[in-house]
Amino acid sequence: MTPIKAVAFVVAVASVTSWLVVADSPGQPNRAYAMAAAATTTGTATTASAARACNVVPHSFRPRTITMPGITRRAKVVTPPRVSRRVPGAPPLTAAGKEEFAYDLKQGIEPGDPHGHVLLNAHVWPDGSAVGNRMLANLHKGDRITVFGKYLSLCYRVVKRVTVLASVGLPGYYSKTGPPRLAFVTCSGKRLGPGRWTKRTVWYAAPMV
């Protein structure tokens, strides 16, 4: 587990030095499941089919879209490069970017991997119109998140939501060895100025089983 202390949650600014840039401008199921489904009634088979489509994958995959009920549906996932050695990139500062998630390729962890955190982030906008704002208002422990790849998908359940001061570290965020989790981060708290917020909120989501 790599501590995030080395990259403390510094106050973000809307520049390439930001931890998280804040917008300030407008498959195939596995064999065992397939055999089990074939032996069930139609209703049960439908339920089993939905479950395996969401929770059983033959390999990890790159996320392409994300759905959070009541927050966003099939939101695009972009893959910007890191802005520094330990600072993940963020979605573009555009109208489209405020509805997108950024996935950190450098972390090397994908949905479906057996260990580690899939690092994702989203914008908050001062007018409250970005997907990050809706996450802050409506995404809580127990809520469901579905990640879609080109052919595969996985369902997750939020297991932890934590808010910290922007200047405080959060040990374990960059973990590559712990249980598999989605790890989303947005800026939060009070807006101090362009790209500057007092806090960070992180959601951890575990695969549904």
mmCIF file of C-alpha atoms in Angstrom:
data_model
loop_
_atom_site.group_PDB
_atom_site.id
_atom_site.type_symbol
_atom_site.label_atom_id
_atom_site.label_comp_id
_atom_site.label_asym_id
_atom_site.label_seq_id
_atom_site.Cartn_x
_atom_site.Cartn_y
_atom_site.Cartn_z
ATOM 1 C CA MET A 1 0.000 0.000 0.000
ATOM 2 C CA THR A 2 1.461 3.279 -1.076
ATOM 3 C CA PRO A 3 0.679 6.167 1.308
ATOM 4 C CA ILE A 4 -0.734 9.319 -0.108
ATOM 5 C CA LYS A 5 1.258 11.354 2.427
ATOM 6 C CA ALA A 6 3.905 11.959 -0.187
ATOM 7 C CA VAL A 7 1.245 13.657 -2.213
ATOM 8 C CA ALA A 8 -0.871 15.308 0.436
ATOM 9 C CA PHE A 9 -4.243 16.614 -0.575
ATOM 10 C CA VAL A 10 -2.926 20.056 -1.424
ATOM 11 C CA VAL A 11 -5.247 22.910 -2.196
ATOM 12 C CA ALA A 12 -6.168 22.393 -5.825
ATOM 13 C CA VAL A 13 -5.741 25.122 -8.383
ATOM 14 C CA ALA A 14 -7.012 25.035 -11.935
ATOM 15 C CA SER A 15 -3.611 24.422 -13.487
ATOM 16 C CA VAL A 16 -1.321 21.554 -14.414
ATOM 17 C CA THR A 17 -0.001 21.457 -10.838
ATOM 18 C CA SER A 18 -3.394 20.522 -9.380
ATOM 19 C CA TRP A 19 -4.063 17.295 -7.449
ATOM 20 C CA LEU A 20 -7.516 17.492 -8.949
ATOM 21 C CA VAL A 21 -8.453 20.264 -11.308
ATOM 22 C CA VAL A 22 -11.688 22.018 -10.414
ATOM 23 C CA ALA A 23 -13.710 23.581 -13.184
ATOM 24 C CA ASP A 24 -14.248 27.267 -12.919
ATOM 25 C CA SER A 25 -15.404 27.880 -16.483
ATOM 26 C CA PRO A 26 -18.401 27.538 -18.471
ATOM 27 C CA GLY A 27 -18.408 -10.245 -22.587
ATOM 28 C CA GLN A 28 -18.739 -13.159 -22.243
ATOM 29 C CA PRO A 29 -20.013 -14.815 -18.987
ATOM 30 C CA ASN A 30 -17.903 -17.547 -17.466
ATOM 31 C CA ARG A 31 -18.762 -21.213 -18.083
ATOM 32 C CA ALA A 32 -20.043 -22.003 -14.603
ATOM 33 C CA TYR A 33 -22.569 -19.179 -14.646
ATOM 34 C CA ALA A 34 -23.692 -20.013 -18.173
ATOM 35 C CA MET A 35 -24.371 -23.635 -17.186
ATOM 36 C CA ALA A 36 -26.225 -22.608 -14.041
ATOM 37 C CA ALA A 37 -28.438 -20.178 -15.931
ATOM 38 C CA ALA A 38 -29.353 -22.844 -18.493
ATOM 39 C CA ALA A 39 -30.776 -25.029 -15.709
ATOM 40 C CA THR A 40 -33.099 -22.382 -14.218
ATOM 41 C CA THR A 41 -36.598 -21.175 -14.978
ATOM 42 C CA THR A 42 -37.049 -18.190 -17.275
ATOM 43 C CA GLY A 43 -37.508 -15.719 -14.426
ATOM 44 C CA THR A 44 -34.536 -16.978 -12.455
ATOM 45 C CA ALA A 45 -32.436 -17.178 -15.602
ATOM 46 C CA THR A 46 -33.171 -13.529 -16.314
ATOM 47 C CA THR A 47 -32.032 -12.571 -12.816
ATOM 48 C CA ALA A 48 -28.912 -14.738 -13.081
ATOM 49 C CA SER A 49 -28.120 -13.292 -16.498
ATOM 50 C CA ALA A 50 -28.350 -9.754 -15.163
ATOM 51 C CA ALA A 51 -26.158 -10.667 -12.189
ATOM 52 C CA ARG A 52 -23.407 -12.289 -14.213
ATOM 53 C CA ALA A 53 -23.430 -9.451 -16.743
ATOM 54 C CA CYS A 54 -22.691 -7.127 -13.874
ATOM 55 C CA ASN A 55 -20.524 -9.162 -11.527
ATOM 56 C CA VAL A 56 -18.635 -11.866 -13.398
ATOM 57 C CA VAL A 57 -15.941 -11.012 -15.927
ATOM 58 C CA PRO A 58 -13.225 -13.185 -17.472
ATOM 59 C CA HIS A 59 -10.612 -10.454 -17.181
ATOM 60 C CA SER A 60 -10.145 -6.851 -16.175
ATOM 61 C CA PHE A 61 -11.131 -4.076 -18.558
ATOM 62 C CA ARG A 62 -10.676 -0.379 -19.189
ATOM 63 C CA PRO A 63 -13.678 1.675 -18.032
ATOM 64 C CA ARG A 64 -15.480 3.559 -20.789
ATOM 65 C CA THR A 65 -18.708 4.790 -19.163
ATOM 66 C CA ILE A 66 -20.127 4.960 -15.638
ATOM 67 C CA THR A 67 -23.694 4.980 -14.321
ATOM 68 C CA MET A 68 -24.739 6.217 -10.877
ATOM 69 C CA PRO A 69 -28.544 6.099 -10.445
ATOM 70 C CA GLY A 70 -29.956 9.545 -9.839
ATOM 71 C CA ILE A 71 -26.606 11.171 -10.640
ATOM 72 C CA THR A 72 -25.460 10.239 -14.137
ATOM 73 C CA ARG A 73 -26.127 7.620 -16.819
ATOM 74 C CA ARG A 74 -23.363 6.203 -19.025
ATOM 75 C CA ALA A 75 -21.089 9.177 -18.384
ATOM 76 C CA LYS A 76 -17.955 9.090 -20.515
ATOM 77 C CA VAL A 77 -14.631 8.118 -18.937
ATOM 78 C CA VAL A 78 -11.565 9.927 -20.292
ATOM 79 C CA THR A 79 -7.906 9.020 -19.735
ATOM 80 C CA PRO A 80 -5.797 12.182 -19.411
ATOM 81 C CA PRO A 81 -2.118 11.780 -18.561
ATOM 82 C CA ARG A 82 -0.877 12.632 -15.096
ATOM 83 C CA VAL A 83 -0.007 16.261 -14.643
ATOM 84 C CA SER A 84 2.971 15.268 -12.496
ATOM 85 C CA ARG A 85 4.520 12.020 -11.275
ATOM 86 C CA ARG A 86 1.874 11.495 -8.579
ATOM 87 C CA VAL A 87 -0.993 13.757 -9.677
ATOM 88 C CA PRO A 88 -3.735 12.144 -11.802
ATOM 89 C CA GLY A 89 -5.129 14.163 -14.678
ATOM 90 C CA ALA A 90 -8.693 15.468 -14.686
ATOM 91 C CA PRO A 91 -11.421 15.860 -17.316
ATOM 92 C CA PRO A 92 -11.127 18.879 -19.609
ATOM 93 C CA LEU A 93 -12.417 22.260 -18.432
ATOM 94 C CA THR A 94 -15.290 22.244 -20.903
ATOM 95 C CA ALA A 95 -19.059 21.798 -20.832
ATOM 96 C CA ALA A 96 -18.522 18.155 -21.825
ATOM 97 C CA GLY A 97 -15.784 17.728 -19.230
ATOM 98 C CA LYS A 98 -18.049 18.659 -16.351
ATOM 99 C CA GLU A 99 -20.058 15.474 -17.046
ATOM 100 C CA GLU A 100 -17.040 13.173 -17.486
ATOM 101 C CA PHE A 101 -14.870 11.045 -15.213
ATOM 102 C CA ALA A 102 -11.083 10.850 -15.500
ATOM 103 C CA TYR A 103 -9.469 7.419 -15.122
ATOM 104 C CA ASP A 104 -5.821 7.220 -14.095
ATOM 105 C CA LEU A 105 -4.031 4.825 -16.469
ATOM 106 C CA LYS A 106 -0.731 5.258 -14.625
ATOM 107 C CA GLN A 107 -2.133 3.514 -11.549
ATOM 108 C CA GLY A 108 -2.282 0.317 -13.604
ATOM 109 C CA ILE A 109 -5.439 -1.010 -11.894
ATOM 110 C CA GLU A 110 -8.606 -1.757 -13.877
ATOM 111 C CA PRO A 111 -12.134 -2.855 -12.922
ATOM 112 C CA GLY A 112 -11.998 -6.627 -12.549
ATOM 113 C CA ASP A 113 -8.468 -6.705 -11.141
ATOM 114 C CA PRO A 114 -8.258 -8.721 -7.897
ATOM 115 C CA HIS A 115 -6.472 -6.028 -5.892
ATOM 116 C CA GLY A 116 -5.993 -2.279 -5.718
ATOM 117 C CA HIS A 117 -7.815 0.954 -6.337
ATOM 118 C CA VAL A 118 -9.167 2.113 -9.678
ATOM 119 C CA LEU A 119 -8.475 5.851 -9.470
ATOM 120 C CA LEU A 120 -11.184 8.155 -10.837
ATOM 121 C CA ASN A 121 -12.017 11.819 -10.394
ATOM 122 C CA ALA A 122 -14.659 14.323 -11.433
ATOM 123 C CA HIS A 123 -15.127 18.083 -11.473
ATOM 124 C CA VAL A 124 -17.222 20.235 -9.210
ATOM 125 C CA TRP A 125 -18.340 23.586 -10.617
ATOM 126 C CA PRO A 126 -19.086 26.655 -8.514
ATOM 127 C CA ASP A 127 -22.608 26.845 -9.968
ATOM 128 C CA GLY A 128 -23.337 23.276 -8.823
ATOM 129 C CA SER A 129 -23.901 21.915 -12.329
ATOM 130 C CA ALA A 130 -21.148 19.266 -12.650
ATOM 131 C CA VAL A 131 -21.327 15.537 -11.985
ATOM 132 C CA GLY A 132 -19.080 16.007 -8.932
ATOM 133 C CA ASN A 133 -21.631 18.356 -7.402
ATOM 134 C CA ARG A 134 -24.358 15.734 -7.818
ATOM 135 C CA MET A 135 -22.091 13.104 -6.274
ATOM 136 C CA LEU A 136 -21.565 15.311 -3.232
ATOM 137 C CA ALA A 137 -25.318 15.776 -2.867
ATOM 138 C CA ASN A 138 -26.545 12.271 -3.659
ATOM 139 C CA LEU A 139 -23.832 9.557 -3.565
ATOM 140 C CA HIS A 140 -23.718 7.808 -0.202
ATOM 141 C CA LYS A 141 -22.686 4.554 1.432
ATOM 142 C CA GLY A 142 -24.738 1.674 0.023
ATOM 143 C CA ASP A 143 -25.372 3.301 -3.337
ATOM 144 C CA ARG A 144 -24.711 1.403 -6.550
ATOM 145 C CA ILE A 145 -22.251 2.260 -9.309
ATOM 146 C CA THR A 146 -21.944 0.395 -12.627
ATOM 147 C CA VAL A 147 -18.779 0.588 -14.722
ATOM 148 C CA PHE A 148 -18.999 -0.351 -18.391
ATOM 149 C CA GLY A 149 -16.173 -1.370 -20.702
ATOM 150 C CA LYS A 150 -16.438 -2.084 -24.417
ATOM 151 C CA TYR A 151 -18.037 -5.503 -23.819
ATOM 152 C CA LEU A 152 -17.995 -6.056 -20.048
ATOM 153 C CA SER A 153 -19.460 -4.374 -16.982
ATOM 154 C CA LEU A 154 -19.117 -4.567 -13.220
ATOM 155 C CA CYS A 155 -21.389 -3.387 -10.433
ATOM 156 C CA TYR A 156 -20.043 -1.826 -7.264
ATOM 157 C CA ARG A 157 -21.519 -0.659 -3.961
ATOM 158 C CA VAL A 158 -20.208 2.399 -2.118
ATOM 159 C CA VAL A 159 -18.672 1.138 1.114
ATOM 160 C CA LYS A 160 -17.059 4.314 2.415
ATOM 161 C CA ARG A 161 -17.320 8.057 1.941
ATOM 162 C CA VAL A 162 -14.775 10.308 3.611
ATOM 163 C CA THR A 163 -14.140 14.053 3.511
ATOM 164 C CA VAL A 164 -10.785 15.531 4.512
ATOM 165 C CA LEU A 165 -9.201 18.950 4.581
ATOM 166 C CA ALA A 166 -7.384 19.774 1.347
ATOM 167 C CA SER A 167 -4.109 20.011 3.254
ATOM 168 C CA VAL A 168 -4.471 16.613 4.950
ATOM 169 C CA GLY A 169 -3.200 13.336 3.521
ATOM 170 C CA LEU A 170 -5.294 10.204 3.092
ATOM 171 C CA PRO A 171 -3.228 7.014 3.600
ATOM 172 C CA GLY A 172 -4.050 4.191 1.221
ATOM 173 C CA TYR A 173 -5.664 6.110 -1.620
ATOM 174 C CA TYR A 174 -3.074 4.876 -4.115
ATOM 175 C CA SER A 175 -3.197 1.263 -2.887
ATOM 176 C CA LYS A 176 -2.333 -1.417 -5.439
ATOM 177 C CA THR A 177 -2.393 -4.343 -3.022
ATOM 178 C CA GLY A 178 -5.557 -4.039 -0.931
ATOM 179 C CA PRO A 179 -9.098 -5.189 -1.762
ATOM 180 C CA PRO A 180 -10.414 -4.140 -5.199
ATOM 181 C CA ARG A 181 -12.126 -0.775 -5.041
ATOM 182 C CA LEU A 182 -13.234 2.110 -7.199
ATOM 183 C CA ALA A 183 -11.804 5.274 -5.626
ATOM 184 C CA PHE A 184 -13.473 8.501 -6.734
ATOM 185 C CA VAL A 185 -12.351 11.944 -5.592
ATOM 186 C CA THR A 186 -13.823 15.419 -5.992
ATOM 187 C CA CYS A 187 -13.103 18.780 -4.438
ATOM 188 C CA SER A 188 -15.605 19.844 -1.790
ATOM 189 C CA GLY A 189 -16.128 22.195 1.102
ATOM 190 C CA LYS A 190 -15.931 25.945 0.632
ATOM 191 C CA ARG A 191 -14.731 27.536 -2.601
ATOM 192 C CA LEU A 192 -11.951 29.978 -1.777
ATOM 193 C CA GLY A 193 -11.367 31.171 -5.321
ATOM 194 C CA PRO A 194 -10.798 29.878 -8.848
ATOM 195 C CA GLY A 195 -9.868 26.218 -8.505
ATOM 196 C CA ARG A 196 -9.394 26.452 -4.724
ATOM 197 C CA TRP A 197 -11.587 24.463 -2.334
ATOM 198 C CA THR A 198 -11.099 23.672 1.340
ATOM 199 C CA LYS A 199 -11.798 19.929 1.277
ATOM 200 C CA ARG A 200 -11.715 16.699 -0.745
ATOM 201 C CA THR A 201 -14.350 13.964 -0.707
ATOM 202 C CA VAL A 202 -13.456 10.382 -1.589
ATOM 203 C CA TRP A 203 -15.823 7.474 -2.234
ATOM 204 C CA TYR A 204 -14.646 3.852 -2.133
ATOM 205 C CA ALA A 205 -16.842 1.275 -3.868
ATOM 206 C CA ALA A 206 -16.458 -2.520 -3.635
ATOM 207 C CA PRO A 207 -17.523 -5.065 -6.276
ATOM 208 C CA MET A 208 -21.005 -6.433 -5.628
ATOM 209 C CA VAL A 209 -21.159 -10.195 -5.000
#
